[in-house]
Short mmCIF file of N, CA and C and ligand atoms in Angstrom, two decimals:
data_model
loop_
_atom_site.label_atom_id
_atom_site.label_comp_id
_atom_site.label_asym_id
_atom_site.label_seq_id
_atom_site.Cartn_x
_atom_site.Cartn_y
_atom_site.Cartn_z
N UNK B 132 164.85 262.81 -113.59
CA UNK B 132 165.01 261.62 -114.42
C UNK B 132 163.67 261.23 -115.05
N UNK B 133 163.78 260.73 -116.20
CA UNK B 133 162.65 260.16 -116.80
C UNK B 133 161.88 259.47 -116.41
N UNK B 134 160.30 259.74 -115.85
CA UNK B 134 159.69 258.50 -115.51
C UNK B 134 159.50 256.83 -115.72
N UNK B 135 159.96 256.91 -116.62
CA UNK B 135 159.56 255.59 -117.23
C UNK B 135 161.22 254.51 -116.86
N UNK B 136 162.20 255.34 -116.81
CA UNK B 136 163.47 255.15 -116.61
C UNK B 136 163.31 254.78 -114.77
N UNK B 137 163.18 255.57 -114.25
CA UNK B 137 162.59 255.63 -113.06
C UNK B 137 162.23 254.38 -112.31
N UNK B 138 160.67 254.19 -113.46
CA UNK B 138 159.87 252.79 -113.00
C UNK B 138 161.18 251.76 -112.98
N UNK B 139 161.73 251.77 -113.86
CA UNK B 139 162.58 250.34 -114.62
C UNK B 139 163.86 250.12 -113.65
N UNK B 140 164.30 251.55 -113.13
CA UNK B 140 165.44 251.38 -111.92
C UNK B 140 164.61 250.80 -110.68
N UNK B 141 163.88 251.13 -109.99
CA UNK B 141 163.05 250.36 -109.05
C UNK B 141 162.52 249.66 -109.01
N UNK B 142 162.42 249.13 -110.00
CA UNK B 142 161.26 247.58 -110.44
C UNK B 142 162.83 246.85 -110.05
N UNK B 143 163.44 246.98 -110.91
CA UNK B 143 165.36 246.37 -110.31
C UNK B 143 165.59 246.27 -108.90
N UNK B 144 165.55 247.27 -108.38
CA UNK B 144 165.64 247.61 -106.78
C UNK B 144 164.44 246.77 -106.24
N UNK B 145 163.10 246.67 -106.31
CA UNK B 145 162.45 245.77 -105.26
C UNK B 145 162.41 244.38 -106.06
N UNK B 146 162.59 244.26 -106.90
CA UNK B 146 162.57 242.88 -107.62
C UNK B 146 163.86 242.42 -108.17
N UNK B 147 165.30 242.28 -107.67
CA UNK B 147 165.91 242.15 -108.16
C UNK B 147 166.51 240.80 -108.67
N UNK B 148 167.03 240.93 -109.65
CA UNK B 148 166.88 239.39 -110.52
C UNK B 148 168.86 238.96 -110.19
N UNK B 149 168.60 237.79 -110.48
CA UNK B 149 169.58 236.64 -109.39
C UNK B 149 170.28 237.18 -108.73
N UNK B 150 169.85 237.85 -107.53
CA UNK B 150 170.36 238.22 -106.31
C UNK B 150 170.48 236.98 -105.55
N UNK B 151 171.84 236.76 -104.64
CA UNK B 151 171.88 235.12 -104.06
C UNK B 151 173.36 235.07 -104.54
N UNK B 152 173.39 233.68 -104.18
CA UNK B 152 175.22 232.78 -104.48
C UNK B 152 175.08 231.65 -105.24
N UNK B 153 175.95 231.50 -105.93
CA UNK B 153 175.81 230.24 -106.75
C UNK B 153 176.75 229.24 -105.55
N UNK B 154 176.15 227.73 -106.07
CA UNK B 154 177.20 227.25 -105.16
C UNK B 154 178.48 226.61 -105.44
N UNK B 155 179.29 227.07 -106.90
CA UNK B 155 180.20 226.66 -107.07
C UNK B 155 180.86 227.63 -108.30
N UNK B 156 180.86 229.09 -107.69
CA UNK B 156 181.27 229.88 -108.91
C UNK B 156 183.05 229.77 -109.57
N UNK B 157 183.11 229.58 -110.99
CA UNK B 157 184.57 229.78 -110.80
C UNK B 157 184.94 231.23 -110.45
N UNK B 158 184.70 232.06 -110.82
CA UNK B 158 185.13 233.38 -110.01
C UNK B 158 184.09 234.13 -109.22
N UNK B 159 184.47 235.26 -108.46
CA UNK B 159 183.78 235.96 -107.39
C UNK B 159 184.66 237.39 -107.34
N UNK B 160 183.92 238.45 -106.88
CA UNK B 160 184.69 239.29 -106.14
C UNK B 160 184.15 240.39 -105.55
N UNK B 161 184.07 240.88 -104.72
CA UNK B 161 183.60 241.88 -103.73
C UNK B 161 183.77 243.26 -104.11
N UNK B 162 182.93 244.28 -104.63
CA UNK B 162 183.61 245.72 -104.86
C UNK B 162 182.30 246.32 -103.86
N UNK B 163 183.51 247.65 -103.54
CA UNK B 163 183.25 248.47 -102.26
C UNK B 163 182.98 250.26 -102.96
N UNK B 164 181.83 250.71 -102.94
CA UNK B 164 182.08 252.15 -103.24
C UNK B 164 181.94 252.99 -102.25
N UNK B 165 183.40 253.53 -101.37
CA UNK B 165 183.44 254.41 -100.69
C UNK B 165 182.43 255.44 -100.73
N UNK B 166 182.66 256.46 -101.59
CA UNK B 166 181.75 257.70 -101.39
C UNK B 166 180.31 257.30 -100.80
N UNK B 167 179.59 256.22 -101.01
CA UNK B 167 178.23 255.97 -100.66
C UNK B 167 178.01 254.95 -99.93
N UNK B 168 179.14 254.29 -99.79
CA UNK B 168 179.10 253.17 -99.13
C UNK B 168 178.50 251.74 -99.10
N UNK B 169 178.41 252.23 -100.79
CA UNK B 169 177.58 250.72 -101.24
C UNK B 169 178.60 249.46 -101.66
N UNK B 170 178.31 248.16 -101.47
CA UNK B 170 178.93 246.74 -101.74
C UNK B 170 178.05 246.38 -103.02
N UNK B 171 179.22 245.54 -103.70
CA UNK B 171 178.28 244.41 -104.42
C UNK B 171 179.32 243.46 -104.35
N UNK B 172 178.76 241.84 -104.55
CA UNK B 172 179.52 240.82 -104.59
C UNK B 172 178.55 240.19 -106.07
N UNK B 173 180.03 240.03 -106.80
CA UNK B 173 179.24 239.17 -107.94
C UNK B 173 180.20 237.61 -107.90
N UNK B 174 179.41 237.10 -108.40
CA UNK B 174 179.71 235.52 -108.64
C UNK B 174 179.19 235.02 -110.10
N UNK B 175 180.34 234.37 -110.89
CA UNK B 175 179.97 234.47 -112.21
C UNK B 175 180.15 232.44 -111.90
N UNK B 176 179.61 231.67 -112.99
CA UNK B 176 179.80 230.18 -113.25
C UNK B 176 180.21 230.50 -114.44
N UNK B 177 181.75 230.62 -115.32
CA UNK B 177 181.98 230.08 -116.74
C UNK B 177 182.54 229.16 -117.19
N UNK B 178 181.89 228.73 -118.69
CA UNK B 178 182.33 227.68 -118.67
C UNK B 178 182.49 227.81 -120.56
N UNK B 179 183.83 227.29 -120.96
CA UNK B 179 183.73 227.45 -121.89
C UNK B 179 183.76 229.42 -122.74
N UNK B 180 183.70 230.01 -121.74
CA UNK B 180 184.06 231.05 -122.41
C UNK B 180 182.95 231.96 -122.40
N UNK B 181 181.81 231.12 -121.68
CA UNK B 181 180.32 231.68 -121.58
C UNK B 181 180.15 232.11 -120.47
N UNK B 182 179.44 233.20 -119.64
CA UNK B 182 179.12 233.25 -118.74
C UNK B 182 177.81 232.23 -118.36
N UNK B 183 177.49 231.48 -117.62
CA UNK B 183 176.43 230.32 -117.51
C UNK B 183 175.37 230.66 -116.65
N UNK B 184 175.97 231.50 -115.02
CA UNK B 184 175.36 231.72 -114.23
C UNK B 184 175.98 232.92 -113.73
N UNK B 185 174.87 234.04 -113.28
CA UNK B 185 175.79 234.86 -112.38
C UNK B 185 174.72 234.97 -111.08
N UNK B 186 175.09 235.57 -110.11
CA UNK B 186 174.61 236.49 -108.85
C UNK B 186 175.56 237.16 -108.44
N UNK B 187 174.37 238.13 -107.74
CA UNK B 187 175.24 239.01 -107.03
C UNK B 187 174.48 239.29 -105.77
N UNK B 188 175.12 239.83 -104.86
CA UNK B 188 174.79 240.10 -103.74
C UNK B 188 175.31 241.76 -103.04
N UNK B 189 174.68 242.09 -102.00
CA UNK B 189 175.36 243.68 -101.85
C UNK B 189 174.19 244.65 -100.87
N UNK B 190 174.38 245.47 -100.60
CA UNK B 190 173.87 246.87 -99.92
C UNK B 190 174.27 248.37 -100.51
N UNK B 191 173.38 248.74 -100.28
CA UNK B 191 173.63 250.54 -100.77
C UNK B 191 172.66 250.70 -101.44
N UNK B 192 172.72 251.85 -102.27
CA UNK B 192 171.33 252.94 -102.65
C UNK B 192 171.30 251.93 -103.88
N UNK B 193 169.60 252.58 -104.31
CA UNK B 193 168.74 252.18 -105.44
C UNK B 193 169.73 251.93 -106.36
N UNK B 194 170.45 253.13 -106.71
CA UNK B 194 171.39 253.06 -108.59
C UNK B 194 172.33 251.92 -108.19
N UNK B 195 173.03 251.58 -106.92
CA UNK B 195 173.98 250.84 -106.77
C UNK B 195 173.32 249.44 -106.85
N UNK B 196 172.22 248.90 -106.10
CA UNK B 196 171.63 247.86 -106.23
C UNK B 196 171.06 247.38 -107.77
N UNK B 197 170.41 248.64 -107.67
CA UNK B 197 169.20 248.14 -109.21
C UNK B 197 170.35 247.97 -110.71
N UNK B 198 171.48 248.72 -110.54
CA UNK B 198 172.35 248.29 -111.67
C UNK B 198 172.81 246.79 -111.60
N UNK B 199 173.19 246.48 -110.73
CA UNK B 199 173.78 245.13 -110.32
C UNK B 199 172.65 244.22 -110.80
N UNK B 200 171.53 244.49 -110.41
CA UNK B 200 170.56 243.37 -111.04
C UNK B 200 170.50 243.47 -112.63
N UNK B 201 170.38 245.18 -113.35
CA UNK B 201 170.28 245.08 -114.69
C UNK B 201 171.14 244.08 -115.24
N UNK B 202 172.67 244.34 -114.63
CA UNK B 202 173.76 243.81 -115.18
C UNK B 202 173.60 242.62 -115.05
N UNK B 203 173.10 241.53 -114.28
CA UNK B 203 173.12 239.93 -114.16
C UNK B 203 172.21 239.94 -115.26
N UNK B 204 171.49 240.39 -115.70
CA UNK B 204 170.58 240.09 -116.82
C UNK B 204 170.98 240.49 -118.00
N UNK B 205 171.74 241.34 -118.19
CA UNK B 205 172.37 241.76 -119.53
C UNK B 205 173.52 240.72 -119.49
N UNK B 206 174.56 240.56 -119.02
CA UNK B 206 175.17 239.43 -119.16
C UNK B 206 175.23 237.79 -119.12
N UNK B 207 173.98 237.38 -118.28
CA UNK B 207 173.83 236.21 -118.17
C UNK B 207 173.80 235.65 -119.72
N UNK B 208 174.69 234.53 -119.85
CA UNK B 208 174.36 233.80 -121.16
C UNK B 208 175.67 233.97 -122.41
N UNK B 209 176.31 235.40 -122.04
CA UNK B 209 177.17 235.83 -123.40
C UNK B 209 177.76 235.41 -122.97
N UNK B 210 179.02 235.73 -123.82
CA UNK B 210 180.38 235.10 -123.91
C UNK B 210 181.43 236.51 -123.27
N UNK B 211 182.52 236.52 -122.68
CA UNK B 211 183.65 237.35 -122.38
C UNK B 211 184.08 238.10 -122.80
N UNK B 212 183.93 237.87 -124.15
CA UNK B 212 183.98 239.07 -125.26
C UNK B 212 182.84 240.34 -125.15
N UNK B 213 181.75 239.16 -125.31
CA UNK B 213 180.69 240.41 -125.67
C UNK B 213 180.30 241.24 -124.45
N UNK B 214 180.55 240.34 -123.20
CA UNK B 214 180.71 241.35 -121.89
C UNK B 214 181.52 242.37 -121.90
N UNK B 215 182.67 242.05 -122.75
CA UNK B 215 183.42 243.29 -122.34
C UNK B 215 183.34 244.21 -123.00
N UNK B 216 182.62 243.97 -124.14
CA UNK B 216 182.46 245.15 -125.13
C UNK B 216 180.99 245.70 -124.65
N UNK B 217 180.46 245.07 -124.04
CA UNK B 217 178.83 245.80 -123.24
C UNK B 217 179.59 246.94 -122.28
N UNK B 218 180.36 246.30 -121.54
CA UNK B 218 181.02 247.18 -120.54
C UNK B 218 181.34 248.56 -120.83
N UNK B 219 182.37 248.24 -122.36
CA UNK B 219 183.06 249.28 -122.72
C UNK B 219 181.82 250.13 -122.95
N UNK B 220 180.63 249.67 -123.71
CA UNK B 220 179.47 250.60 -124.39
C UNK B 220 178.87 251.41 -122.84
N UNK B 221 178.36 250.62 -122.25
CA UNK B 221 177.80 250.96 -120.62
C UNK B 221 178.97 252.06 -119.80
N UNK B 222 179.86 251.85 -119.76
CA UNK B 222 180.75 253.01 -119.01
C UNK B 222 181.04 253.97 -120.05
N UNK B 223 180.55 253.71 -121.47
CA UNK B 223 181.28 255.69 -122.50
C UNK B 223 179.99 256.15 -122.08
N UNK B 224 179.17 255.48 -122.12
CA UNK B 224 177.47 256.38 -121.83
C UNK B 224 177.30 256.57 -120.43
N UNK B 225 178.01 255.91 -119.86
CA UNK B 225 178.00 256.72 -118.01
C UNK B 225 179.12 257.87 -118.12
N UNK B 226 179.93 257.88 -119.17
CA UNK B 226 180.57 258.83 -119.30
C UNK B 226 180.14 259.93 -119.70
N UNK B 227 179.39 259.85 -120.41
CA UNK B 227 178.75 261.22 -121.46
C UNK B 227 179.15 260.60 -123.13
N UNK B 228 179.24 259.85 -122.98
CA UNK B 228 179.02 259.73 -124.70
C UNK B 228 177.88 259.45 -125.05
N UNK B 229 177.66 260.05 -126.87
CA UNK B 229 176.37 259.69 -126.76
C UNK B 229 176.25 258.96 -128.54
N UNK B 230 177.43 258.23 -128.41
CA UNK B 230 178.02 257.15 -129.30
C UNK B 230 177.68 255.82 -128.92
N UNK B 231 176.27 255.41 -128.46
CA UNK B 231 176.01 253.98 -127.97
C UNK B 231 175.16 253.51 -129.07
N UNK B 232 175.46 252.27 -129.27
CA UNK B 232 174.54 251.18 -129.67
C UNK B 232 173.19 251.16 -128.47
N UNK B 233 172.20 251.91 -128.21
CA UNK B 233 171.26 251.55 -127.60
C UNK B 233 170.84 250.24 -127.77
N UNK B 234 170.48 249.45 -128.88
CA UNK B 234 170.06 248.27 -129.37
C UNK B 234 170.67 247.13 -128.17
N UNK B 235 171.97 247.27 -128.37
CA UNK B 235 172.41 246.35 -127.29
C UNK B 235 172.92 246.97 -126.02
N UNK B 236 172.74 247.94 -125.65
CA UNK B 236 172.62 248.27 -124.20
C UNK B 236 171.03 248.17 -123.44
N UNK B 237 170.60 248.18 -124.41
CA UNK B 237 168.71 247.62 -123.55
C UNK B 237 168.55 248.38 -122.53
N UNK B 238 167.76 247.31 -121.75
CA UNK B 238 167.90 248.09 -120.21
C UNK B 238 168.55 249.03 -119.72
N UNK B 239 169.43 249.05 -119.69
CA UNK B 239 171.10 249.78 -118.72
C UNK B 239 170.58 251.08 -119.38
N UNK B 240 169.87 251.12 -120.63
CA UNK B 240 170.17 253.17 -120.92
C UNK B 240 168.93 253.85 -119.71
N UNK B 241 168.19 253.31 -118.46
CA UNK B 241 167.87 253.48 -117.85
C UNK B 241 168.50 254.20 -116.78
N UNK B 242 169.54 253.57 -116.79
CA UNK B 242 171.00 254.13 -115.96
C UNK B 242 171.51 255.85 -116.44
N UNK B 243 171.48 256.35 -117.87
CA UNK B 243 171.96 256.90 -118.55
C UNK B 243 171.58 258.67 -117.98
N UNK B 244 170.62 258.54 -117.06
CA UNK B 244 169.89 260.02 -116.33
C UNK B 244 170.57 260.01 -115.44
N UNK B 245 171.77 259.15 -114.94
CA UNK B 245 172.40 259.34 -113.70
C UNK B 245 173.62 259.92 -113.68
N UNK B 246 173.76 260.22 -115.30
CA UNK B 246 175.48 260.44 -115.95
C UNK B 246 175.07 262.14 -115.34
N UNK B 247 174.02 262.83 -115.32
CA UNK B 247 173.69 264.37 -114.72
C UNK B 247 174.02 264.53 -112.93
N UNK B 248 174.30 263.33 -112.59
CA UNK B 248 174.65 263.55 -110.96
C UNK B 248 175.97 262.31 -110.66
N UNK B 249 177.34 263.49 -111.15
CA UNK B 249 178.92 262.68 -111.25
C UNK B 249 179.05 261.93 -110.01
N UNK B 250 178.39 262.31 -109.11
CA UNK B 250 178.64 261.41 -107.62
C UNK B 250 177.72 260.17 -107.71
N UNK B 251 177.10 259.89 -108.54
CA UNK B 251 176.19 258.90 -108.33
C UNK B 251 176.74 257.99 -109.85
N UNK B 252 177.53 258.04 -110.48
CA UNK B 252 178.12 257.28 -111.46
C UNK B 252 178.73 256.33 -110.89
N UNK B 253 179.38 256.46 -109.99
CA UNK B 253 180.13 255.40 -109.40
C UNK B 253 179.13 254.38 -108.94
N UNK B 254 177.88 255.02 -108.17
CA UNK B 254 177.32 253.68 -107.76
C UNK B 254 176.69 253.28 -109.00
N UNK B 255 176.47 253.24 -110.16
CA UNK B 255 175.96 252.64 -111.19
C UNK B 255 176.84 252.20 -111.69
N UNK B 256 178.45 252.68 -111.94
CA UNK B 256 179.68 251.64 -112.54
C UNK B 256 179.94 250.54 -111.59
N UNK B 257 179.63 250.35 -110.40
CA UNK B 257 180.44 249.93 -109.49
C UNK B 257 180.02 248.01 -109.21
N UNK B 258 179.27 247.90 -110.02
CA UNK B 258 178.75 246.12 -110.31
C UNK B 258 179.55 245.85 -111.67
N UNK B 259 179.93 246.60 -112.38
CA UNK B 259 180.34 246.76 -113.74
C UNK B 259 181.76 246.34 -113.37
N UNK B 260 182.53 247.66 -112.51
CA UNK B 260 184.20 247.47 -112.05
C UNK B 260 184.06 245.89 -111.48
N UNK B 261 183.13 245.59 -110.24
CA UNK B 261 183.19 244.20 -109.99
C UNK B 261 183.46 242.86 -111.03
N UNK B 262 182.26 243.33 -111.72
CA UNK B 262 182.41 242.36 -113.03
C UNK B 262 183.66 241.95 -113.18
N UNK B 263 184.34 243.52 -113.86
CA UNK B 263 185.32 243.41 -114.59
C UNK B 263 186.73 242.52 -113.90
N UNK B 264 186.42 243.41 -112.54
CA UNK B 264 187.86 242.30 -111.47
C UNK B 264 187.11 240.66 -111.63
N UNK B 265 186.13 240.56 -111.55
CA UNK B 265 186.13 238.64 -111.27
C UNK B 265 186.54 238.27 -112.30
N UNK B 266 185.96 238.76 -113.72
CA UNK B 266 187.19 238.44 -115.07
C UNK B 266 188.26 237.96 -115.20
N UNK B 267 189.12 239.15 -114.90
CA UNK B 267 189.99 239.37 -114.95
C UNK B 267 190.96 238.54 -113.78
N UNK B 268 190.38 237.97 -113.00
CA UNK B 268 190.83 237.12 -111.68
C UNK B 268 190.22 235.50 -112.10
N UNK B 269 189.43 235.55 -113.39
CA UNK B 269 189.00 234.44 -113.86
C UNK B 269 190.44 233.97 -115.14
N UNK B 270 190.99 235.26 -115.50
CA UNK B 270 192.11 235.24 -116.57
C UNK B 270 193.35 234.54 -115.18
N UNK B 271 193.58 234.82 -114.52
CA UNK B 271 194.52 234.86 -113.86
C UNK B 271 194.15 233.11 -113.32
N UNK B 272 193.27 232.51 -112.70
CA UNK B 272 193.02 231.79 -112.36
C UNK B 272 193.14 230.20 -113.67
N UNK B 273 192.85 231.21 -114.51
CA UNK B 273 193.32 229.99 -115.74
C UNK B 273 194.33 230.10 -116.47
N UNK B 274 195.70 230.83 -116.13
CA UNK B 274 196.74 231.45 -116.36
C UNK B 274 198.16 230.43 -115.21
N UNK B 275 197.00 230.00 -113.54
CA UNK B 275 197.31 229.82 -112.73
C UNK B 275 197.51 227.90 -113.13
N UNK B 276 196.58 227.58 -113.20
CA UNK B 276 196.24 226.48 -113.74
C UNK B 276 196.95 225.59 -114.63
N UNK B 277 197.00 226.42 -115.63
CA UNK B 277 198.12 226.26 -117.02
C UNK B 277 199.43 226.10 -116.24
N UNK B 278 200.05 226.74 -115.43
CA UNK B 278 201.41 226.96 -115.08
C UNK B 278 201.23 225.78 -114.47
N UNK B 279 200.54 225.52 -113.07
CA UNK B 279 200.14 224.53 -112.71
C UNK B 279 200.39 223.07 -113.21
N UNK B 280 199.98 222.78 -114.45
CA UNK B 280 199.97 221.79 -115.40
C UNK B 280 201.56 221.70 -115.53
N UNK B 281 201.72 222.71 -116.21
CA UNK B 281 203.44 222.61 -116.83
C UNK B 281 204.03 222.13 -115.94
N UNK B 282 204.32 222.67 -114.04
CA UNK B 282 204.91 221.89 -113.41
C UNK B 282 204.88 220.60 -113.33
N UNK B 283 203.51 220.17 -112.87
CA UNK B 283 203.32 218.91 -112.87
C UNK B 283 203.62 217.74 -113.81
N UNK B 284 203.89 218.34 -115.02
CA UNK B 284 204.51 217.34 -116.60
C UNK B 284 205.96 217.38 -116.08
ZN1 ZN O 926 175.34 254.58 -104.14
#
């Protein structure tokens, strides 16, 4: 892997940025990667459609940790949309595409030397899949809500 790529995954790994719990996230969710046995727990605060706050928390190797931190920093601040279209860009280039907007993948193409070892993709998607379930359990939760309402009228 590229040195310089290298530095930037481990600077992640011993310095990792909002690692911790928020104390009142609307969503959360726990993902588990078997093969390596790494966790991450992310916790997002949105509001309005924004992501406001995230952390995450977790164990396992360097790529599994140090992505999880890239990712609180690439997403902190956007909106749901543009997360999910980071996502989509971040997993074709863990795929092997080589159709990315670098510009707005930043950081994360640090990740991109790991797409050469298929067993180790997972622990670099695997804060990403998290992401994607607290979302998506954030859709459901305000889906829940709504229905919620209707009864109550
Ligand atoms: Zn791993």
């Amino acid at each position: 892997m590229d040195d310089l790529y290298r530095e930037v995954i481990l600077d992640h790994y011993r310095n990792p940025r909002y690692r911790g719990s928020l104390p009142s996230p609307t969503t959360r969710h726990e993902g588990y990667n078997p093969l390596c046995g790494d966790d991450v727990t992310v916790e997002l605060l949105v509001k309005g459609g924004i992501v406001e706050e995230v952390a995450f928390q977790g164990s396992g190797c360097s790529i599994s940790q140090s992505s999880a931190s890239m990712m609180t920093e690439a997403i902190r601040g956007k909106t749901v949309p543009e997360i999910e279209s980071l996502f989509g860009e971040f997993t074709a280039m863990m795929r092997g595409s080589d159709d990315i907007d670098f510009d707005r993948i930043g950081d994360l193409e640090a990740l991109e030397g790991v797409r050469k070892f298929p067993v180790r993709v997972k622990c670099a998607t695997l804060a990403w899949h998290t992401l994607q379930e607290a979302l998506r359990r954030l859709d459901q939760g305000a889906d829940q809500a709504a229905s919620d309402e209707r009864a109550i009228r």
